[in-house]
């Protein structure tokens, strides 16, 4: 093989990687770009005051959120969101493991859990305001009241689905309860637990905004409502865009964590498919 042919053979894999990366970038950016252009066109054609164009929103975004307001409103909202989500995760997984391992306890508590799960969390905001006051604790309780259910129910189902043969094998080999809990039960239930956590994360964002809209003097929900009431429409849109960006970033971070936690599970699935 001549020198030019060797050089071409070495460049071929690099070109394929670059082509694949370019196609992936195109897939990621094509739809958002098309939606922004559609938004731009709709705003220009309709001439509606309440439909601000993307360029106006982008310019206003820098004025509103690149400064003190981000520290006063956005960061506390994210902190409350993450705090409520973490508390719901701990409670949901702990209660879910206990109920999943105990059929009698699950049968005893199932009617009450089904009743509480049917209550929409936003309806609890006035009650929680009376019980906990207008405070950070109230906002955390609102987030927990909605986030705990997908985590709890998915954990119960994940624990119930643990292979009984593996459980009997652990007992035969004298593996203790704590070791069996960490190495078998939680590990086997982790795919469904992560699915519940993924659902709870989107619910946490919604309830964080709702809790701040009802009773608060700061936060993203409060700020968006204040902009709307004062007819600061571009500013209102910037708050909505910021919420979308926060949700997107949290989703990406969760996917990275999920990929790391479920690396063993993804490896088993890939081996089963023969990849």
PDB file of C-alpha atoms in Angstrom:
ATOM      1  CA  UNK A   1       0.000   0.000   0.000  1.00  0.00           C
ATOM      2  CA  UNK A   2       1.377   3.383  -0.993  1.00  0.00           C
ATOM      3  CA  UNK A   3       1.848   6.320   1.393  1.00  0.00           C
ATOM      4  CA  UNK A   4      -1.202   8.294   0.118  1.00  0.00           C
ATOM      5  CA  UNK A   5      -3.402   5.223   0.573  1.00  0.00           C
ATOM      6  CA  UNK A   6      -2.149   4.756   4.161  1.00  0.00           C
ATOM      7  CA  UNK A   7      -2.862   8.412   4.920  1.00  0.00           C
ATOM      8  CA  UNK A   8      -6.390   8.118   3.480  1.00  0.00           C
ATOM      9  CA  UNK A   9      -7.043   4.963   5.526  1.00  0.00           C
ATOM     10  CA  UNK A  10      -5.988   6.757   8.705  1.00  0.00           C
ATOM     11  CA  UNK A  11      -8.163   9.777   7.961  1.00  0.00           C
ATOM     12  CA  UNK A  12     -11.293   7.762   7.231  1.00  0.00           C
ATOM     13  CA  UNK A  13     -12.229   7.012  10.906  1.00  0.00           C
ATOM     14  CA  UNK A  14     -11.630  10.642  11.882  1.00  0.00           C
ATOM     15  CA  UNK A  15     -13.854  11.843   9.050  1.00  0.00           C
ATOM     16  CA  UNK A  16     -16.582   9.428  10.094  1.00  0.00           C
ATOM     17  CA  UNK A  17     -16.409  10.718  13.676  1.00  0.00           C
ATOM     18  CA  UNK A  18     -16.585  14.326  12.508  1.00  0.00           C
ATOM     19  CA  UNK A  19     -19.534  13.536  10.238  1.00  0.00           C
ATOM     20  CA  UNK A  20     -21.372  11.774  13.060  1.00  0.00           C
ATOM     21  CA  UNK A  21     -20.705  14.697  15.417  1.00  0.00           C
ATOM     22  CA  UNK A  22     -21.938  17.193  12.824  1.00  0.00           C
ATOM     23  CA  UNK A  23     -25.123  15.189  12.250  1.00  0.00           C
ATOM     24  CA  UNK A  24     -25.755  14.936  15.991  1.00  0.00           C
ATOM     25  CA  UNK A  25     -25.285  18.683  16.387  1.00  0.00           C
ATOM     26  CA  UNK A  26     -27.687  19.256  13.503  1.00  0.00           C
ATOM     27  CA  UNK A  27     -30.315  17.028  15.123  1.00  0.00           C
ATOM     28  CA  UNK A  28     -29.938  18.910  18.411  1.00  0.00           C
ATOM     29  CA  UNK A  29     -30.150  22.417  16.940  1.00  0.00           C
ATOM     30  CA  UNK A  30     -32.483  22.021  13.950  1.00  0.00           C
ATOM     31  CA  UNK A  31     -35.784  21.835  15.839  1.00  0.00           C
ATOM     32  CA  UNK A  32     -35.010  24.642  18.357  1.00  0.00           C
ATOM     33  CA  UNK A  33     -33.872  26.888  15.511  1.00  0.00           C
ATOM     34  CA  UNK A  34     -37.025  26.117  13.523  1.00  0.00           C
ATOM     35  CA  UNK A  35     -39.233  26.876  16.541  1.00  0.00           C
ATOM     36  CA  UNK A  36     -37.462  30.187  17.178  1.00  0.00           C
ATOM     37  CA  UNK A  37     -37.898  31.194  13.525  1.00  0.00           C
ATOM     38  CA  UNK A  38     -41.586  30.226  13.703  1.00  0.00           C
ATOM     39  CA  UNK A  39     -41.961  32.280  16.877  1.00  0.00           C
ATOM     40  CA  UNK A  40     -40.243  35.225  15.214  1.00  0.00           C
ATOM     41  CA  UNK A  41     -42.524  35.004  12.178  1.00  0.00           C
ATOM     42  CA  UNK A  42     -45.703  34.662  14.294  1.00  0.00           C
ATOM     43  CA  UNK A  43     -44.759  37.715  16.355  1.00  0.00           C
ATOM     44  CA  UNK A  44     -44.057  39.787  13.256  1.00  0.00           C
ATOM     45  CA  UNK A  45     -47.235  38.748  11.444  1.00  0.00           C
ATOM     46  CA  UNK A  46     -49.657  38.979  14.364  1.00  0.00           C
ATOM     47  CA  UNK A  47     -48.300  42.243  15.768  1.00  0.00           C
ATOM     48  CA  UNK A  48     -49.521  41.205  19.242  1.00  0.00           C
ATOM     49  CA  UNK A  49     -48.153  43.192  22.156  1.00  0.00           C
ATOM     50  CA  UNK A  50     -48.130  40.098  24.344  1.00  0.00           C
ATOM     51  CA  UNK A  51     -46.064  38.022  21.885  1.00  0.00           C
ATOM     52  CA  UNK A  52     -42.593  39.518  22.175  1.00  0.00           C
ATOM     53  CA  UNK A  53     -40.100  38.615  19.472  1.00  0.00           C
ATOM     54  CA  UNK A  54     -37.054  36.471  20.339  1.00  0.00           C
ATOM     55  CA  UNK A  55     -34.570  39.322  19.774  1.00  0.00           C
ATOM     56  CA  UNK A  56     -36.411  41.582  22.232  1.00  0.00           C
ATOM     57  CA  UNK A  57     -36.585  38.764  24.784  1.00  0.00           C
ATOM     58  CA  UNK A  58     -32.870  38.022  24.377  1.00  0.00           C
ATOM     59  CA  UNK A  59     -31.913  41.658  24.911  1.00  0.00           C
ATOM     60  CA  UNK A  60     -34.239  41.957  27.901  1.00  0.00           C
ATOM     61  CA  UNK A  61     -32.966  38.676  29.352  1.00  0.00           C
ATOM     62  CA  UNK A  62     -29.476  40.090  29.717  1.00  0.00           C
ATOM     63  CA  UNK A  63     -30.803  43.221  31.402  1.00  0.00           C
ATOM     64  CA  UNK A  64     -33.050  41.376  33.858  1.00  0.00           C
ATOM     65  CA  UNK A  65     -31.101  38.282  34.873  1.00  0.00           C
ATOM     66  CA  UNK A  66     -27.426  39.201  34.479  1.00  0.00           C
ATOM     67  CA  UNK A  67     -27.226  40.899  37.833  1.00  0.00           C
ATOM     68  CA  UNK A  68     -28.606  41.045  41.341  1.00  0.00           C
ATOM     69  CA  UNK A  69     -32.028  39.676  40.421  1.00  0.00           C
ATOM     70  CA  UNK A  70     -30.500  36.322  39.514  1.00  0.00           C
ATOM     71  CA  UNK A  71     -29.013  36.023  43.016  1.00  0.00           C
ATOM     72  CA  UNK A  72     -32.161  37.248  44.776  1.00  0.00           C
ATOM     73  CA  UNK A  73     -34.809  35.353  42.800  1.00  0.00           C
ATOM     74  CA  UNK A  74     -33.366  32.560  40.650  1.00  0.00           C
ATOM     75  CA  UNK A  75     -30.839  30.943  43.002  1.00  0.00           C
ATOM     76  CA  UNK A  76     -33.210  30.703  46.011  1.00  0.00           C
ATOM     77  CA  UNK A  77     -35.828  29.107  43.743  1.00  0.00           C
ATOM     78  CA  UNK A  78     -33.350  26.501  42.505  1.00  0.00           C
ATOM     79  CA  UNK A  79     -32.230  25.846  46.091  1.00  0.00           C
ATOM     80  CA  UNK A  80     -35.823  25.263  47.208  1.00  0.00           C
ATOM     81  CA  UNK A  81     -36.440  23.033  44.196  1.00  0.00           C
ATOM     82  CA  UNK A  82     -33.391  20.863  44.906  1.00  0.00           C
ATOM     83  CA  UNK A  83     -34.094  20.784  48.646  1.00  0.00           C
ATOM     84  CA  UNK A  84     -37.688  19.644  48.194  1.00  0.00           C
ATOM     85  CA  UNK A  85     -36.659  17.115  45.548  1.00  0.00           C
ATOM     86  CA  UNK A  86     -33.930  15.667  47.777  1.00  0.00           C
ATOM     87  CA  UNK A  87     -36.278  15.401  50.759  1.00  0.00           C
ATOM     88  CA  UNK A  88     -38.933  13.704  48.628  1.00  0.00           C
ATOM     89  CA  UNK A  89     -36.307  11.286  47.275  1.00  0.00           C
ATOM     90  CA  UNK A  90     -35.163  10.244  50.749  1.00  0.00           C
ATOM     91  CA  UNK A  91     -38.701   9.823  52.091  1.00  0.00           C
ATOM     92  CA  UNK A  92     -40.012   8.134  48.941  1.00  0.00           C
ATOM     93  CA  UNK A  93     -37.213   5.579  48.713  1.00  0.00           C
ATOM     94  CA  UNK A  94     -37.235   4.806  52.451  1.00  0.00           C
ATOM     95  CA  UNK A  95     -41.006   4.357  52.640  1.00  0.00           C
ATOM     96  CA  UNK A  96     -41.079   2.521  49.316  1.00  0.00           C
ATOM     97  CA  UNK A  97     -38.508  -0.040  50.444  1.00  0.00           C
ATOM     98  CA  UNK A  98     -40.395  -0.641  53.688  1.00  0.00           C
ATOM     99  CA  UNK A  99     -43.762  -1.048  51.961  1.00  0.00           C
ATOM    100  CA  UNK A 100     -42.298  -3.127  49.159  1.00  0.00           C
ATOM    101  CA  UNK A 101     -40.768  -5.610  51.599  1.00  0.00           C
ATOM    102  CA  UNK A 102     -43.878  -5.929  53.783  1.00  0.00           C
ATOM    103  CA  UNK A 103     -47.066  -7.154  52.053  1.00  0.00           C
ATOM    104  CA  UNK A 104     -49.101  -6.729  55.247  1.00  0.00           C
ATOM    105  CA  UNK A 105     -47.981  -3.150  55.773  1.00  0.00           C
ATOM    106  CA  UNK A 106     -48.629  -2.404  52.103  1.00  0.00           C
ATOM    107  CA  UNK A 107     -52.170  -3.797  52.314  1.00  0.00           C
ATOM    108  CA  UNK A 108     -52.810  -1.781  55.487  1.00  0.00           C
ATOM    109  CA  UNK A 109     -51.625   1.553  54.093  1.00  0.00           C
ATOM    110  CA  UNK A 110     -52.767   1.218  50.473  1.00  0.00           C
ATOM    111  CA  UNK A 111     -56.229   2.856  50.901  1.00  0.00           C
ATOM    112  CA  UNK A 112     -54.749   5.867  52.701  1.00  0.00           C
ATOM    113  CA  UNK A 113     -51.939   6.228  50.156  1.00  0.00           C
ATOM    114  CA  UNK A 114     -54.373   6.060  47.248  1.00  0.00           C
ATOM    115  CA  UNK A 115     -56.538   8.735  48.880  1.00  0.00           C
ATOM    116  CA  UNK A 116     -53.596  11.077  49.506  1.00  0.00           C
ATOM    117  CA  UNK A 117     -52.166  10.488  46.033  1.00  0.00           C
ATOM    118  CA  UNK A 118     -55.450  11.569  44.453  1.00  0.00           C
ATOM    119  CA  UNK A 119     -55.264  15.041  46.048  1.00  0.00           C
ATOM    120  CA  UNK A 120     -53.648  17.567  43.628  1.00  0.00           C
ATOM    121  CA  UNK A 121     -50.640  19.167  45.373  1.00  0.00           C
ATOM    122  CA  UNK A 122     -51.596  22.774  44.403  1.00  0.00           C
ATOM    123  CA  UNK A 123     -54.817  22.348  46.417  1.00  0.00           C
ATOM    124  CA  UNK A 124     -52.688  21.827  49.536  1.00  0.00           C
ATOM    125  CA  UNK A 125     -50.991  25.222  49.248  1.00  0.00           C
ATOM    126  CA  UNK A 126     -53.636  27.167  51.256  1.00  0.00           C
ATOM    127  CA  UNK A 127     -53.645  24.459  53.952  1.00  0.00           C
ATOM    128  CA  UNK A 128     -49.855  24.369  54.174  1.00  0.00           C
ATOM    129  CA  UNK A 129     -49.803  28.177  54.399  1.00  0.00           C
ATOM    130  CA  UNK A 130     -52.033  27.919  57.485  1.00  0.00           C
ATOM    131  CA  UNK A 131     -49.981  25.140  59.046  1.00  0.00           C
ATOM    132  CA  UNK A 132     -46.420  26.224  58.176  1.00  0.00           C
ATOM    133  CA  UNK A 133     -46.902  29.922  57.431  1.00  0.00           C
ATOM    134  CA  UNK A 134     -45.572  31.812  54.464  1.00  0.00           C
ATOM    135  CA  UNK A 135     -42.043  30.474  54.688  1.00  0.00           C
ATOM    136  CA  UNK A 136     -39.433  28.403  52.928  1.00  0.00           C
ATOM    137  CA  UNK A 137     -40.686  25.368  54.855  1.00  0.00           C
ATOM    138  CA  UNK A 138     -44.123  25.751  53.279  1.00  0.00           C
ATOM    139  CA  UNK A 139     -42.632  25.833  49.783  1.00  0.00           C
ATOM    140  CA  UNK A 140     -40.555  22.735  50.526  1.00  0.00           C
ATOM    141  CA  UNK A 141     -43.646  20.916  51.797  1.00  0.00           C
ATOM    142  CA  UNK A 142     -45.532  21.795  48.603  1.00  0.00           C
ATOM    143  CA  UNK A 143     -42.723  20.334  46.483  1.00  0.00           C
ATOM    144  CA  UNK A 144     -42.455  17.215  48.646  1.00  0.00           C
ATOM    145  CA  UNK A 145     -46.232  16.658  48.603  1.00  0.00           C
ATOM    146  CA  UNK A 146     -46.172  16.196  44.837  1.00  0.00           C
ATOM    147  CA  UNK A 147     -42.737  14.688  44.224  1.00  0.00           C
ATOM    148  CA  UNK A 148     -42.955  11.873  46.738  1.00  0.00           C
ATOM    149  CA  UNK A 149     -45.622   9.862  44.909  1.00  0.00           C
ATOM    150  CA  UNK A 150     -43.815   8.804  41.710  1.00  0.00           C
ATOM    151  CA  UNK A 151     -40.720   7.989  43.777  1.00  0.00           C
ATOM    152  CA  UNK A 152     -42.689   6.021  46.381  1.00  0.00           C
ATOM    153  CA  UNK A 153     -44.781   4.024  43.916  1.00  0.00           C
ATOM    154  CA  UNK A 154     -41.883   3.207  41.599  1.00  0.00           C
ATOM    155  CA  UNK A 155     -39.748   2.135  44.556  1.00  0.00           C
ATOM    156  CA  UNK A 156     -42.503  -0.181  45.832  1.00  0.00           C
ATOM    157  CA  UNK A 157     -42.870  -1.821  42.425  1.00  0.00           C
ATOM    158  CA  UNK A 158     -39.109  -2.088  42.005  1.00  0.00           C
ATOM    159  CA  UNK A 159     -38.696  -3.796  45.389  1.00  0.00           C
ATOM    160  CA  UNK A 160     -41.588  -6.157  44.715  1.00  0.00           C
ATOM    161  CA  UNK A 161     -40.002  -7.146  41.392  1.00  0.00           C
ATOM    162  CA  UNK A 162     -36.747  -8.368  42.981  1.00  0.00           C
ATOM    163  CA  UNK A 163     -35.962 -11.894  41.795  1.00  0.00           C
ATOM    164  CA  UNK A 164     -37.076 -14.263  44.601  1.00  0.00           C
ATOM    165  CA  UNK A 165     -34.427 -16.798  43.587  1.00  0.00           C
ATOM    166  CA  UNK A 166     -31.699 -14.234  44.248  1.00  0.00           C
ATOM    167  CA  UNK A 167     -33.324 -13.309  47.566  1.00  0.00           C
ATOM    168  CA  UNK A 168     -33.425 -16.967  48.636  1.00  0.00           C
ATOM    169  CA  UNK A 169     -29.807 -17.415  47.547  1.00  0.00           C
ATOM    170  CA  UNK A 170     -28.760 -14.488  49.764  1.00  0.00           C
ATOM    171  CA  UNK A 171     -30.554 -16.039  52.731  1.00  0.00           C
ATOM    172  CA  UNK A 172     -28.981 -19.443  52.100  1.00  0.00           C
ATOM    173  CA  UNK A 173     -25.509 -17.917  52.107  1.00  0.00           C
ATOM    174  CA  UNK A 174     -26.224 -16.071  55.332  1.00  0.00           C
ATOM    175  CA  UNK A 175     -25.984 -12.569  53.888  1.00  0.00           C
ATOM    176  CA  UNK A 176     -27.232 -10.058  56.460  1.00  0.00           C
ATOM    177  CA  UNK A 177     -30.253  -7.799  56.002  1.00  0.00           C
ATOM    178  CA  UNK A 178     -28.229  -4.615  55.589  1.00  0.00           C
ATOM    179  CA  UNK A 179     -25.946  -6.170  52.982  1.00  0.00           C
ATOM    180  CA  UNK A 180     -28.932  -7.735  51.222  1.00  0.00           C
ATOM    181  CA  UNK A 181     -30.689  -4.361  51.178  1.00  0.00           C
ATOM    182  CA  UNK A 182     -27.766  -2.488  49.613  1.00  0.00           C
ATOM    183  CA  UNK A 183     -26.445  -5.111  47.210  1.00  0.00           C
ATOM    184  CA  UNK A 184     -29.635  -6.826  46.062  1.00  0.00           C
ATOM    185  CA  UNK A 185     -32.837  -4.923  46.788  1.00  0.00           C
ATOM    186  CA  UNK A 186     -31.777  -1.334  46.082  1.00  0.00           C
ATOM    187  CA  UNK A 187     -29.612  -2.393  43.167  1.00  0.00           C
ATOM    188  CA  UNK A 188     -32.388  -4.456  41.567  1.00  0.00           C
ATOM    189  CA  UNK A 189     -34.957  -1.700  42.134  1.00  0.00           C
ATOM    190  CA  UNK A 190     -32.673   1.130  40.988  1.00  0.00           C
ATOM    191  CA  UNK A 191     -33.990   1.307  37.371  1.00  0.00           C
ATOM    192  CA  UNK A 192     -37.538   1.951  38.604  1.00  0.00           C
ATOM    193  CA  UNK A 193     -36.335   4.237  41.388  1.00  0.00           C
ATOM    194  CA  UNK A 194     -34.509   6.365  38.830  1.00  0.00           C
ATOM    195  CA  UNK A 195     -37.631   6.429  36.662  1.00  0.00           C
ATOM    196  CA  UNK A 196     -39.605   7.760  39.624  1.00  0.00           C
ATOM    197  CA  UNK A 197     -36.940  10.364  40.353  1.00  0.00           C
ATOM    198  CA  UNK A 198     -37.023  11.520  36.733  1.00  0.00           C
ATOM    199  CA  UNK A 199     -40.774  12.048  36.908  1.00  0.00           C
ATOM    200  CA  UNK A 200     -40.492  13.787  40.274  1.00  0.00           C
ATOM    201  CA  UNK A 201     -37.935  16.269  38.953  1.00  0.00           C
ATOM    202  CA  UNK A 202     -40.354  17.719  36.410  1.00  0.00           C
ATOM    203  CA  UNK A 203     -43.085  17.869  39.067  1.00  0.00           C
ATOM    204  CA  UNK A 204     -40.702  19.684  41.431  1.00  0.00           C
ATOM    205  CA  UNK A 205     -40.171  22.501  38.906  1.00  0.00           C
ATOM    206  CA  UNK A 206     -43.930  22.976  38.490  1.00  0.00           C
ATOM    207  CA  UNK A 207     -44.645  22.987  42.229  1.00  0.00           C
ATOM    208  CA  UNK A 208     -41.731  25.318  42.943  1.00  0.00           C
ATOM    209  CA  UNK A 209     -43.266  27.921  40.626  1.00  0.00           C
ATOM    210  CA  UNK A 210     -46.792  27.387  42.000  1.00  0.00           C
ATOM    211  CA  UNK A 211     -45.678  27.749  45.615  1.00  0.00           C
ATOM    212  CA  UNK A 212     -43.945  31.046  44.806  1.00  0.00           C
ATOM    213  CA  UNK A 213     -46.935  32.379  42.885  1.00  0.00           C
ATOM    214  CA  UNK A 214     -49.311  31.871  45.806  1.00  0.00           C
ATOM    215  CA  UNK A 215     -47.361  33.431  48.661  1.00  0.00           C
ATOM    216  CA  UNK A 216     -43.862  34.788  48.300  1.00  0.00           C
ATOM    217  CA  UNK A 217     -41.905  37.989  48.081  1.00  0.00           C
ATOM    218  CA  UNK A 218     -39.121  36.549  45.918  1.00  0.00           C
ATOM    219  CA  UNK A 219     -38.417  33.709  43.540  1.00  0.00           C
ATOM    220  CA  UNK A 220     -39.046  32.994  39.887  1.00  0.00           C
ATOM    221  CA  UNK A 221     -42.765  32.358  40.277  1.00  0.00           C
ATOM    222  CA  UNK A 222     -43.257  35.596  42.198  1.00  0.00           C
ATOM    223  CA  UNK A 223     -41.167  37.563  39.700  1.00  0.00           C
ATOM    224  CA  UNK A 224     -43.053  36.256  36.657  1.00  0.00           C
ATOM    225  CA  UNK A 225     -46.403  37.156  38.226  1.00  0.00           C
ATOM    226  CA  UNK A 226     -45.144  40.635  39.146  1.00  0.00           C
ATOM    227  CA  UNK A 227     -43.968  41.227  35.581  1.00  0.00           C
ATOM    228  CA  UNK A 228     -47.344  40.061  34.243  1.00  0.00           C
ATOM    229  CA  UNK A 229     -49.300  42.298  36.599  1.00  0.00           C
ATOM    230  CA  UNK A 230     -47.216  45.337  35.674  1.00  0.00           C
ATOM    231  CA  UNK A 231     -47.514  44.528  31.923  1.00  0.00           C
ATOM    232  CA  UNK A 232     -43.752  44.094  31.596  1.00  0.00           C
ATOM    233  CA  UNK A 233     -44.297  41.489  28.891  1.00  0.00           C
ATOM    234  CA  UNK A 234     -40.712  40.993  27.608  1.00  0.00           C
ATOM    235  CA  UNK A 235     -39.528  40.689  31.218  1.00  0.00           C
ATOM    236  CA  UNK A 236     -42.253  38.112  31.887  1.00  0.00           C
ATOM    237  CA  UNK A 237     -41.083  36.086  28.892  1.00  0.00           C
ATOM    238  CA  UNK A 238     -37.493  36.155  30.158  1.00  0.00           C
ATOM    239  CA  UNK A 239     -38.637  34.506  33.391  1.00  0.00           C
ATOM    240  CA  UNK A 240     -40.404  31.783  31.435  1.00  0.00           C
ATOM    241  CA  UNK A 241     -37.318  31.232  29.267  1.00  0.00           C
ATOM    242  CA  UNK A 242     -35.106  31.058  32.365  1.00  0.00           C
ATOM    243  CA  UNK A 243     -37.387  28.389  33.851  1.00  0.00           C
ATOM    244  CA  UNK A 244     -37.076  26.395  30.645  1.00  0.00           C
ATOM    245  CA  UNK A 245     -33.284  26.674  30.720  1.00  0.00           C
ATOM    246  CA  UNK A 246     -33.152  25.583  34.360  1.00  0.00           C
ATOM    247  CA  UNK A 247     -35.369  22.595  33.588  1.00  0.00           C
ATOM    248  CA  UNK A 248     -33.198  21.651  30.612  1.00  0.00           C
ATOM    249  CA  UNK A 249     -29.954  21.867  32.611  1.00  0.00           C
ATOM    250  CA  UNK A 250     -31.391  19.829  35.478  1.00  0.00           C
ATOM    251  CA  UNK A 251     -32.580  17.214  32.997  1.00  0.00           C
ATOM    252  CA  UNK A 252     -29.112  16.945  31.438  1.00  0.00           C
ATOM    253  CA  UNK A 253     -27.478  16.633  34.875  1.00  0.00           C
ATOM    254  CA  UNK A 254     -29.977  13.978  35.898  1.00  0.00           C
ATOM    255  CA  UNK A 255     -29.284  11.996  32.729  1.00  0.00           C
ATOM    256  CA  UNK A 256     -25.563  12.029  33.527  1.00  0.00           C
ATOM    257  CA  UNK A 257     -26.212  10.816  37.081  1.00  0.00           C
ATOM    258  CA  UNK A 258     -28.679   8.198  35.860  1.00  0.00           C
ATOM    259  CA  UNK A 259     -26.209   6.918  33.284  1.00  0.00           C
ATOM    260  CA  UNK A 260     -23.560   6.510  35.966  1.00  0.00           C
ATOM    261  CA  UNK A 261     -25.882   4.892  38.520  1.00  0.00           C
ATOM    262  CA  UNK A 262     -27.396   2.474  35.981  1.00  0.00           C
ATOM    263  CA  UNK A 263     -24.162   1.667  34.159  1.00  0.00           C
ATOM    264  CA  UNK A 264     -24.466  -1.989  35.226  1.00  0.00           C
ATOM    265  CA  UNK A 265     -28.079  -2.149  34.021  1.00  0.00           C
ATOM    266  CA  UNK A 266     -27.308  -0.583  30.639  1.00  0.00           C
ATOM    267  CA  UNK A 267     -24.390  -2.999  30.273  1.00  0.00           C
ATOM    268  CA  UNK A 268     -26.651  -5.991  30.942  1.00  0.00           C
ATOM    269  CA  UNK A 269     -29.209  -4.739  28.405  1.00  0.00           C
ATOM    270  CA  UNK A 270     -26.493  -4.185  25.799  1.00  0.00           C
ATOM    271  CA  UNK A 271     -25.111  -7.690  26.405  1.00  0.00           C
ATOM    272  CA  UNK A 272     -28.606  -9.169  26.125  1.00  0.00           C
ATOM    273  CA  UNK A 273     -29.116  -7.449  22.757  1.00  0.00           C
ATOM    274  CA  UNK A 274     -25.731  -8.709  21.639  1.00  0.00           C
ATOM    275  CA  UNK A 275     -24.191  -5.239  21.152  1.00  0.00           C
TER     276      UNK A 275
END
